[in-house]
Coordinates of C-alpha atoms and ligand atoms in Angstrom, one line a residue:
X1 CA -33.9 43.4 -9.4
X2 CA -33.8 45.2 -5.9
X3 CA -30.6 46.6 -5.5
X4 CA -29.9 44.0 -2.1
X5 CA -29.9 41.5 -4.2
X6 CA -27.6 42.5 -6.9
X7 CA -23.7 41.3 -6.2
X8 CA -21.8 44.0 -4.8
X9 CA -19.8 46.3 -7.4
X10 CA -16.7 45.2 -8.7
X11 CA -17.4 41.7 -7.7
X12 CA -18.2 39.4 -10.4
X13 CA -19.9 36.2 -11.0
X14 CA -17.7 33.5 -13.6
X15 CA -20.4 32.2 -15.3
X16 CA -20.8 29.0 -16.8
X17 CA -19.4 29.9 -20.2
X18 CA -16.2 31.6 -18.3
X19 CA -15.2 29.0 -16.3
X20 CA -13.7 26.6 -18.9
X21 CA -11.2 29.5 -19.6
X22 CA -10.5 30.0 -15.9
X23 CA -9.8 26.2 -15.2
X24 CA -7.6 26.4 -18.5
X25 CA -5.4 28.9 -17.1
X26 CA -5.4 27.8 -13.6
X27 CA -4.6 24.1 -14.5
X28 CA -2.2 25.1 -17.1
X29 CA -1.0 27.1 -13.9
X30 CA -0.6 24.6 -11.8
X31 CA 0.7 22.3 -13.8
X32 CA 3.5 24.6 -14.4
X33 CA 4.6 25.1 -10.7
X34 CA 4.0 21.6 -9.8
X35 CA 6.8 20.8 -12.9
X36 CA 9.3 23.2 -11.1
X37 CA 8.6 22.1 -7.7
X38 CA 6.2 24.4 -5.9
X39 CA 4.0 23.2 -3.7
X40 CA 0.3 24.6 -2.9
X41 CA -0.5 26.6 0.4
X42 CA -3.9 27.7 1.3
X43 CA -4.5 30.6 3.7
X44 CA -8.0 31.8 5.2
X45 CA -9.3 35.2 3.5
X46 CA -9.9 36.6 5.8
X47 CA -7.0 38.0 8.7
X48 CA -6.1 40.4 11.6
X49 CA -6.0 43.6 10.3
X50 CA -3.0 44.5 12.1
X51 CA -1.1 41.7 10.1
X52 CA -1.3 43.8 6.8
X53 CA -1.0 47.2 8.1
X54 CA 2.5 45.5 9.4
X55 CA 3.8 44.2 6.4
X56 CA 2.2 46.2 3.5
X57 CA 3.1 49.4 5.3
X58 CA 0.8 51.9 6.9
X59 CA 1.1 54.8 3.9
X60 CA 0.4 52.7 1.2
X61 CA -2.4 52.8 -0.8
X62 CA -3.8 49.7 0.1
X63 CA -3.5 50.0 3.7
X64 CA -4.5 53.8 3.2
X65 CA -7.3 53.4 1.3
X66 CA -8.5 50.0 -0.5
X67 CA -8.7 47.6 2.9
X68 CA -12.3 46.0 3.6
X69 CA -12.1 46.3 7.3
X70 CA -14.9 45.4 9.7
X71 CA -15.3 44.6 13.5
X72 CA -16.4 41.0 13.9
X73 CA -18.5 39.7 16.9
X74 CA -15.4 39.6 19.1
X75 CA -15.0 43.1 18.8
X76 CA -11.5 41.9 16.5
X77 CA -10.5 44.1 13.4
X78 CA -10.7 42.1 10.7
X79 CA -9.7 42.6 7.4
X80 CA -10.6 41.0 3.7
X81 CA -7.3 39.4 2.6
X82 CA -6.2 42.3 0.0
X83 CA -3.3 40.3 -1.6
X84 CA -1.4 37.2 -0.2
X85 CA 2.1 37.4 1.0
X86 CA 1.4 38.6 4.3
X87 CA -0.8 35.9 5.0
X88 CA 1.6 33.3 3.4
X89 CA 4.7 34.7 5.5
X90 CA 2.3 34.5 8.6
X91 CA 1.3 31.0 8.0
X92 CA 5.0 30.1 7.6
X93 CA 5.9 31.8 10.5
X94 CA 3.3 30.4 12.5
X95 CA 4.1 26.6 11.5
X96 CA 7.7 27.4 11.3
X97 CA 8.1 26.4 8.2
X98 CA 10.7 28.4 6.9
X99 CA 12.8 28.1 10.6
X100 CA 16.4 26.6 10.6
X101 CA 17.0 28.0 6.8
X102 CA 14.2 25.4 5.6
X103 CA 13.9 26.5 1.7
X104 CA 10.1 26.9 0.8
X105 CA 8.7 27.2 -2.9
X106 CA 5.1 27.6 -2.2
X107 CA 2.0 29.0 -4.2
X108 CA -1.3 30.0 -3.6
X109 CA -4.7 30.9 -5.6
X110 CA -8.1 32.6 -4.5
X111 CA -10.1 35.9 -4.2
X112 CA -8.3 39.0 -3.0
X113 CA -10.3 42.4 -2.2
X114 CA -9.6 46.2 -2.7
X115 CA -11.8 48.9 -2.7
X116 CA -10.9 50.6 -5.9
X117 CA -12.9 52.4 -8.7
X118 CA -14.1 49.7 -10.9
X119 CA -13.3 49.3 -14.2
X120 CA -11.9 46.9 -16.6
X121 CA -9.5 44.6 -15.1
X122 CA -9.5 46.3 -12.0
X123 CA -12.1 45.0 -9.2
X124 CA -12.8 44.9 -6.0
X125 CA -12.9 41.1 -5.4
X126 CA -10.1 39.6 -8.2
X127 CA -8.2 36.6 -8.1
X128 CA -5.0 36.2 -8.0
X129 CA -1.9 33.2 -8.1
X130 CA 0.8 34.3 -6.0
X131 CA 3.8 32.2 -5.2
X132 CA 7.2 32.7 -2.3
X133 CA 10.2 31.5 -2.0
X134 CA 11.7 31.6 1.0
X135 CA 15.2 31.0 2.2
X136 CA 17.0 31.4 -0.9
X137 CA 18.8 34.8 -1.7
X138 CA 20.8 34.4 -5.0
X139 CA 19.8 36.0 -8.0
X140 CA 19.2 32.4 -9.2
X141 CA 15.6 32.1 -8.0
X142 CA 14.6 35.7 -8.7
X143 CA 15.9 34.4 -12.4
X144 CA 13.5 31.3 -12.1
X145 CA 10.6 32.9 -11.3
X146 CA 10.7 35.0 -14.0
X147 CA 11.7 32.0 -16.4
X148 CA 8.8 29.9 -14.9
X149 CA 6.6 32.7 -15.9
X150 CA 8.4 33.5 -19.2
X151 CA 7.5 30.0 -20.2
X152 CA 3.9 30.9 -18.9
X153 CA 3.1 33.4 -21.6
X154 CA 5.0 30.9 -24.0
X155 CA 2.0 27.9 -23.4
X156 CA -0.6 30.3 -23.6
X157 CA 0.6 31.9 -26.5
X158 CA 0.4 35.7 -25.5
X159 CA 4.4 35.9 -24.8
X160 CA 4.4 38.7 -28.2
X161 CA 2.2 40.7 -26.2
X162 CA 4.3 41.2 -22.9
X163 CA 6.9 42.9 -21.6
X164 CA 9.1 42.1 -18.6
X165 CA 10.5 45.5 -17.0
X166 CA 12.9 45.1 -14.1
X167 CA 14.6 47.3 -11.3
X168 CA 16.3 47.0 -8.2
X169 CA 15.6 48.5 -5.1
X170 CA 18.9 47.8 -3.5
X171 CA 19.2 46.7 0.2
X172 CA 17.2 48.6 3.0
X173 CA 20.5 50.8 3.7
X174 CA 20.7 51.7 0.0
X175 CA 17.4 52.3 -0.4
X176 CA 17.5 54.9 2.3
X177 CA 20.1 56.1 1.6
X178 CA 18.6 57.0 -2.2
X179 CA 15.3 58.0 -0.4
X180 CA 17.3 61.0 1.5
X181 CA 18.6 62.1 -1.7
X182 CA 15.0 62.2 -3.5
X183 CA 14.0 63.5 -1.1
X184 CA 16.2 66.7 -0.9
X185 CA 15.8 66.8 -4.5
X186 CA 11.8 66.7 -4.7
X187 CA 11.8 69.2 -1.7
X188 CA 13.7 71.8 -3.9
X189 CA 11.2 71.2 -6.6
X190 CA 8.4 71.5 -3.9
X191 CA 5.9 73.4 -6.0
X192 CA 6.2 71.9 -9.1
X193 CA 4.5 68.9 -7.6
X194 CA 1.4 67.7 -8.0
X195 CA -0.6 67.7 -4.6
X196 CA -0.5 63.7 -4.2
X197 CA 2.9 63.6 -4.8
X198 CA 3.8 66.6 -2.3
X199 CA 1.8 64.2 0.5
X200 CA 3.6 61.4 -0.4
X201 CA 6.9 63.0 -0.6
X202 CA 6.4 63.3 3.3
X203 CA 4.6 59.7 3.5
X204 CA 6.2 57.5 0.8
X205 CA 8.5 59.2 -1.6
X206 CA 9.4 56.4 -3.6
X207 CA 6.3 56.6 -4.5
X208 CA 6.5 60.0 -6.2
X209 CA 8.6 58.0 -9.4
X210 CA 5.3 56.0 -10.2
X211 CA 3.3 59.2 -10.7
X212 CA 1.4 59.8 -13.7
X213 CA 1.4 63.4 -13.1
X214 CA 2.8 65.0 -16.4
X215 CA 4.4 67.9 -14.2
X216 CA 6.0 65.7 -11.6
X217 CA 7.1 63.0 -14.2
X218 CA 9.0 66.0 -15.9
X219 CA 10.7 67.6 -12.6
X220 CA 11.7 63.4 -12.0
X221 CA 13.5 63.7 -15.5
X222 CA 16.7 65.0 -13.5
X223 CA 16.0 63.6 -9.8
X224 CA 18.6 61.5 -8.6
X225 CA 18.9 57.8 -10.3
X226 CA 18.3 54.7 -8.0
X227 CA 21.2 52.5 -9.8
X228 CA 23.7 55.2 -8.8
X229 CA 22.5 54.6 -5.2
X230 CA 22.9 50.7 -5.4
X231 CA 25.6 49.2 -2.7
X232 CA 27.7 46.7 -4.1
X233 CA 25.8 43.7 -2.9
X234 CA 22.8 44.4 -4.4
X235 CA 24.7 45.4 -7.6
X236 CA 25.8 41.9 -8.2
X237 CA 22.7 40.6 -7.3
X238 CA 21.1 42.8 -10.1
X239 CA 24.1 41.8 -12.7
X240 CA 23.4 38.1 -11.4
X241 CA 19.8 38.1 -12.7
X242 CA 20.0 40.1 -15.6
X243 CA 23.3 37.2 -16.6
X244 CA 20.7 34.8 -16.0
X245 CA 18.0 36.0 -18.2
X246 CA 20.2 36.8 -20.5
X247 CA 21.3 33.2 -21.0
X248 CA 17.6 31.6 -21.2
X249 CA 16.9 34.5 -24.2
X250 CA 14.3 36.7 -22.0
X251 CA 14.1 40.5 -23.5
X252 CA 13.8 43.2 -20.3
X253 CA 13.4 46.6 -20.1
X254 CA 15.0 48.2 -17.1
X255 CA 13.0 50.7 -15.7
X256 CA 14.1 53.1 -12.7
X257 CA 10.8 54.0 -11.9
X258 CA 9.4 50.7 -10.9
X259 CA 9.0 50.6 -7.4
X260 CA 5.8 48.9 -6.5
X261 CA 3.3 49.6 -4.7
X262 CA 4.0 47.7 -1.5
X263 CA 6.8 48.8 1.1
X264 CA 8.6 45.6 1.9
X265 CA 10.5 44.7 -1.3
X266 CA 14.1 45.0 -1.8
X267 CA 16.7 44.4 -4.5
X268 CA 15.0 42.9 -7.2
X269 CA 11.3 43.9 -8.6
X270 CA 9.8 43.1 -11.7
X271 CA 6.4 43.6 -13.6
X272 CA 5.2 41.8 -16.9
X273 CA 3.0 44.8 -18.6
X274 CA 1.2 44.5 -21.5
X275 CA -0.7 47.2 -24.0
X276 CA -3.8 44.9 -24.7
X277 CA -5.4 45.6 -21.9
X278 CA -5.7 49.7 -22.1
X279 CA -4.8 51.0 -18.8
X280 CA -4.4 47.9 -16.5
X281 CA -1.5 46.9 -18.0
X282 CA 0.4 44.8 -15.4
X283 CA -0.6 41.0 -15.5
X284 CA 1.7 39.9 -13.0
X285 CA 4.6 42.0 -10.6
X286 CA 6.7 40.8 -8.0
X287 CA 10.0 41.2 -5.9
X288 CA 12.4 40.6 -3.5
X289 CA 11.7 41.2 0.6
X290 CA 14.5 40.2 2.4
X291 CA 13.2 42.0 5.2
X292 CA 9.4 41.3 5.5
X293 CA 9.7 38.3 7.6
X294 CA 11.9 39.6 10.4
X295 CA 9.7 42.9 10.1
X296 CA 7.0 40.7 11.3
X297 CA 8.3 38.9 14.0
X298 CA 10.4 35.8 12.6
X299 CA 14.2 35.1 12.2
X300 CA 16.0 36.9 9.2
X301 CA 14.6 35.0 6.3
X302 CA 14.9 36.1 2.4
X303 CA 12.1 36.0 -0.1
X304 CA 11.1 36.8 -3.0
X305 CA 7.8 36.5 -5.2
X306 CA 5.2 37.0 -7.4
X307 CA 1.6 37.3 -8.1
X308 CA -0.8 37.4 -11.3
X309 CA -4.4 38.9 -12.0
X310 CA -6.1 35.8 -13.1
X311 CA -8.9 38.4 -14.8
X312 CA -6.5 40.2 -16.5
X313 CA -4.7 37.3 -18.0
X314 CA -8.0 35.6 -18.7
X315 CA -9.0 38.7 -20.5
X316 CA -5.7 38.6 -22.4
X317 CA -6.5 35.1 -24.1
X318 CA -9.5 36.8 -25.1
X319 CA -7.8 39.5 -26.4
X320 CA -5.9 37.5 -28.2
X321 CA -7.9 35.0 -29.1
X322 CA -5.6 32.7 -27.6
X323 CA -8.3 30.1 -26.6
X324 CA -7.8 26.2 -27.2
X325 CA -10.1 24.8 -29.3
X326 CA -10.5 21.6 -26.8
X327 CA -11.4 23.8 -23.8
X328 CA -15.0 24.6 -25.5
X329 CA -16.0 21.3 -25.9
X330 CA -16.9 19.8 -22.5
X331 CA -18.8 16.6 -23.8
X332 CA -17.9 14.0 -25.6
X333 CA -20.5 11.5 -25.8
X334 CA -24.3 12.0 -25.5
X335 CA -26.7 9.1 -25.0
X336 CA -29.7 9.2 -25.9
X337 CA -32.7 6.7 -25.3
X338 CA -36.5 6.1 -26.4
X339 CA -39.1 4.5 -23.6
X340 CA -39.0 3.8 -20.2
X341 CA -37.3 0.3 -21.1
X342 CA -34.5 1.8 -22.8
X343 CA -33.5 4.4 -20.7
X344 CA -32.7 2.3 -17.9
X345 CA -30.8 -0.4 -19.8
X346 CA -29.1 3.3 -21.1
X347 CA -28.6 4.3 -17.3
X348 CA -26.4 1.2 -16.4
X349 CA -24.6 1.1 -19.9
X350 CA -23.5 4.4 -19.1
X351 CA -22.2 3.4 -15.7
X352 CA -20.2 1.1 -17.4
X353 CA -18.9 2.7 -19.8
X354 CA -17.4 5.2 -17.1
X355 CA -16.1 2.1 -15.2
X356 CA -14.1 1.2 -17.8
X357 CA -13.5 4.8 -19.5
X358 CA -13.4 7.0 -16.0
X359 CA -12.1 10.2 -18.3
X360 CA -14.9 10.0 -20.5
X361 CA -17.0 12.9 -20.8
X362 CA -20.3 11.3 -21.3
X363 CA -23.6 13.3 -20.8
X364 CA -26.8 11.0 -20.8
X365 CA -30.0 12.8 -21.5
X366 CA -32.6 13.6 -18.6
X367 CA -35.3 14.6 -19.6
X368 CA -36.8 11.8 -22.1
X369 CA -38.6 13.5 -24.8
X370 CA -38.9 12.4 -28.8
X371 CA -36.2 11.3 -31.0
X372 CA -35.7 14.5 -32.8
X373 CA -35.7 17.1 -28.9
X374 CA -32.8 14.6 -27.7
X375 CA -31.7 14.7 -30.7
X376 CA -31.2 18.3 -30.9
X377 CA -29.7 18.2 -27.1
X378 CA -27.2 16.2 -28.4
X379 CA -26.5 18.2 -30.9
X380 CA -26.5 21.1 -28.8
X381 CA -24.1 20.0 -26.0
X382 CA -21.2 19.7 -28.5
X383 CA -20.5 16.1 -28.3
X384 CA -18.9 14.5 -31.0
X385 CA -21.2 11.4 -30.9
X386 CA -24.5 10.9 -30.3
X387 CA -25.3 6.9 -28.8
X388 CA -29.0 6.0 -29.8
X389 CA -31.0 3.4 -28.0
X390 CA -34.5 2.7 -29.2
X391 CA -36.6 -0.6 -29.8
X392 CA -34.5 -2.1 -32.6
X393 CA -31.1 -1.4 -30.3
X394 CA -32.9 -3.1 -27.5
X395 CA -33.5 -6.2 -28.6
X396 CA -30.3 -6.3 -30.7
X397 CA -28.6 -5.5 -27.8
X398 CA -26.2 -2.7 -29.6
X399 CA -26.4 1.0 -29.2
X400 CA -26.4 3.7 -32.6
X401 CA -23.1 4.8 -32.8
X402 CA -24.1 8.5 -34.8
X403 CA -20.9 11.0 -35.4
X404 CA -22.1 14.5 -34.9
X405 CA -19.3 16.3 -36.5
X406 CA -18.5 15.7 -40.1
X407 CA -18.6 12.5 -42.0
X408 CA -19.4 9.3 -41.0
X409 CA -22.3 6.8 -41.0
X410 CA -24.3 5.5 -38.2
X411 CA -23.3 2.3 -37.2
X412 CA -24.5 -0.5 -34.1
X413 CA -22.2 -1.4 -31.6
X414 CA -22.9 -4.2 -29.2
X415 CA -23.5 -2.7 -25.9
X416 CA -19.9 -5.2 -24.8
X417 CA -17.8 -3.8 -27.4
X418 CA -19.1 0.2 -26.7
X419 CA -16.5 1.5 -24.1
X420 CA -13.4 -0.4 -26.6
X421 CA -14.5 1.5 -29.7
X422 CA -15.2 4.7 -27.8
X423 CA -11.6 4.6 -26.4
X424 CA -10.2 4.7 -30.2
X425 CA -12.7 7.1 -31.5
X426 CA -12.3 9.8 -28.5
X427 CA -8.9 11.5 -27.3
X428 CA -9.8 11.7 -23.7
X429 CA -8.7 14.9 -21.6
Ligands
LIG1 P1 -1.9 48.0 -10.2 O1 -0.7 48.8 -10.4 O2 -2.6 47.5 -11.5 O3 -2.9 48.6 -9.2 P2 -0.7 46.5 -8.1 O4 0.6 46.9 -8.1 O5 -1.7 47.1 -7.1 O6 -1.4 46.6 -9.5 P3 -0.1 43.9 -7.0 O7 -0.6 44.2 -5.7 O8 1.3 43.7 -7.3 O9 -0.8 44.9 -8.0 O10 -0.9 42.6 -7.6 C1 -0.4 41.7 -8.6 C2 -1.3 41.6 -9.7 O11 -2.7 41.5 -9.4 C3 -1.4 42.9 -10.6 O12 -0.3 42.9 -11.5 C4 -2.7 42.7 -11.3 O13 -2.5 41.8 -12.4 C5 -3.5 42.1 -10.3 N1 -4.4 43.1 -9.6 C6 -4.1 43.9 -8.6 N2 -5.1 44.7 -8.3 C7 -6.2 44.2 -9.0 C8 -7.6 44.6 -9.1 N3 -8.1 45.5 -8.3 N4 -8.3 44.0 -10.0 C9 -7.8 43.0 -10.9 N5 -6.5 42.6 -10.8 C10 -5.7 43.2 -9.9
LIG2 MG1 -3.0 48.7 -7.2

């Protein structure tokens, strides 16, 4: 195929037999943050550009060097939506939302878009379920959101295979006050440094404890320690959630290094990291940002959040083999019928059947052809039961009740009786 019509690297097509996975962890998803009391936000994909280089912070890598920025007709720099918390703290802003103290729990699910180097479980159009809170600063929702999530990996059945590692960042003062002191002490070690961490030293030195430079990594063995630099506020805060998780039973690893790769978190951050997945190992990472939404314009207003690579997780269950059985099935019932006559008596049995069953997965075949090609079809699509109509059903007025899977004779149902002996025959989704 010419290359124009290919999709575009590192952006994938879910195909037919992916997307029963994907709607299984979305809905389970969902289902979850409904039960705690989030509710759903949608944002456009597509925003100013000067919205992210504001809140993700000029020298990080995403701003830096990932963004898919264009000029629309207007002459307006635009930019492809490359993760959602700016948008989500704009909208709030923007509807006022979160003014007054209002408490928000919202979360939000679609495409995001970095231009990275493609491999597995990193892309350049991926998906992603974020959530914020807003207006709540205790170490009590930081706690939740991990719980939520903890309970996550528990219903999907991959909780063995992650790990939750946690840090603070301390308050903005703290922070910079830590940053001075890394500072001073990477400076001494100048040489020693590999050459992206000697740029970022200057740029974002934070960023220098994430490296995966063997040299740097062994000159941070002695650098100063972020905990020592913690003020007492955000000490308690820490001690708060770690109490918390504590209490529910979740395992942590506290890790000094984690700082993220976004500037405006604070206190609290936290990645769940996993070794299935080779060297994308983070399936979900989030934090604390008390200061984002006043850095872009609104009223001091704390939040905190999260967000999770749906292909990474998805991956994962495959992994792991963690797929429902159900989830592969996708009919139920297939109806077949023989002659013009019978397929349109078929056509408004069916319809009543779904009146009376509306959760009924019932497939009816198009097509015609002979008793043994619908046959096969039937056979084909999973169902568990086939329904037959054919010149004997027809003027009995019954349909062939045929199991597909296992045991079980065919028997005739009258065509009243069919949607009260499928309900006790099919667990309906
Ligand atoms: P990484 O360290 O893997 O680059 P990140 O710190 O850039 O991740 P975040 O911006 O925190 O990631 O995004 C949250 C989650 O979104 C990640 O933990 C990961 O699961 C997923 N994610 C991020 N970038 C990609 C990508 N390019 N492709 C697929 N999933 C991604
Ligand atoms: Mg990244």
């Amino acid at each position: 195929m010419s290359k124009s019509l290919q999709a575009i690297r590192g952006m994938n097509d879910i195909l037919p037999e992916q997307t029963p996975l994907w709607r299984y962890f979305e809905g389970t998803v969902a289902r979850l943050l409904d039960n705690y009391g989030y509710k759903q936000i949608r944002m456009p994909i597509v925003e100013f550009t000067e919205l992210f280089k504001r809140s993700i912070g000029e020298v990080t890598d995403i701003v830096e060097k990932e963004m898919y920025t264009f000029e629309d007709r207007n002459g307006d720099s635009l930019t492809l939506r490359p993760e959602g918390t700016a948008a989500c703290v704009r909208a709030v802003l923007e509807h006022g939302i979160t003014g007054g103290g209002q408490v928000q729990k919202l979360w939000y699910i679609g495409p995001m878009f970095r231009h990275e180097r493609p491999q597995k479980g990193r892309y350049r159009q991926f998906h992603q379920i974020g959530l914020e809170v807003f207006n709540l600063d205790g170490p009590d929702i930081d706690a939740e959101l991990i719980i939520m999530t903890w309970r996550l990996w528990g219903e999907l059945g991959i909780r063995d295979a992650v790990k939750l590692e946690l840090n603070s960042l301390g308050t903005s003062e703290s922070r910079g006050r830590y940053r001075e002191a890394l500072v001073e002490y990477l400076s001494a070690h100048h040489d020693k440094l590999d050459e992206d961490s000697q740029r970022r030293l200057k740029t974002n030195p934070l960023r220098v404890l994430d490296t995966k430079n063997a040299d740097t990594q062994a000159v941070l063995v002695d650098a100063p320690k972020m905990a020592d630099y913690l003020d007492d506020e955000s000490r308690a805060h820490f001690e708060g959630l770690k109490a918390r998780l504590d209490a529910v039973g979740i395992p942590y690893v506290l890790n000094p290094k984690l700082v993220r790769g976004l500037d405006y978190y604070s206190k609290t951050v936290f990645e769940w990291v996993t070794d299935k997945l080779g060297a994308q190992g983070t399936v979900c990472a989030g934090g604390r940002y008390d200061g984002l939404v006043e850095q872009m314009g609104g009223k001091p207003t704390t939040g905190v959040g999260f967000a999770m690579g749906i292909e990474r997780l998805v991956l994962m269950l495959e992994t792991l083999e963690q797929i429902p059985e159900e989830i592969s099935r996708q009919v139920d019932v297939y109806l077949c019928a023989f002659g013009e006559h019978a397929e349109l008596a078929g056509l408004a049995l069916a319809e009543r059947v779904r009146d009376q069953l509306p959760n009924l997965r019932l497939q009816v075949n198009a097509g015609a052809g002979s008793f043994k090609s619908q046959f096969k079809k039937a056979d084909k699509s999973g169902a568990l039961y086939a329904l037959i109509l054919g010149d004997d059903e027809m003027a009995q007025q019954v349909v062939g009740f045929k199991p597909l899977r296992g045991q079980g004779e065919q028997q005739s149902i009258a065509w009243d009786a069919l949607a009260a002996h499928l309900a006790t025959c099919v667990v309906q989704g």
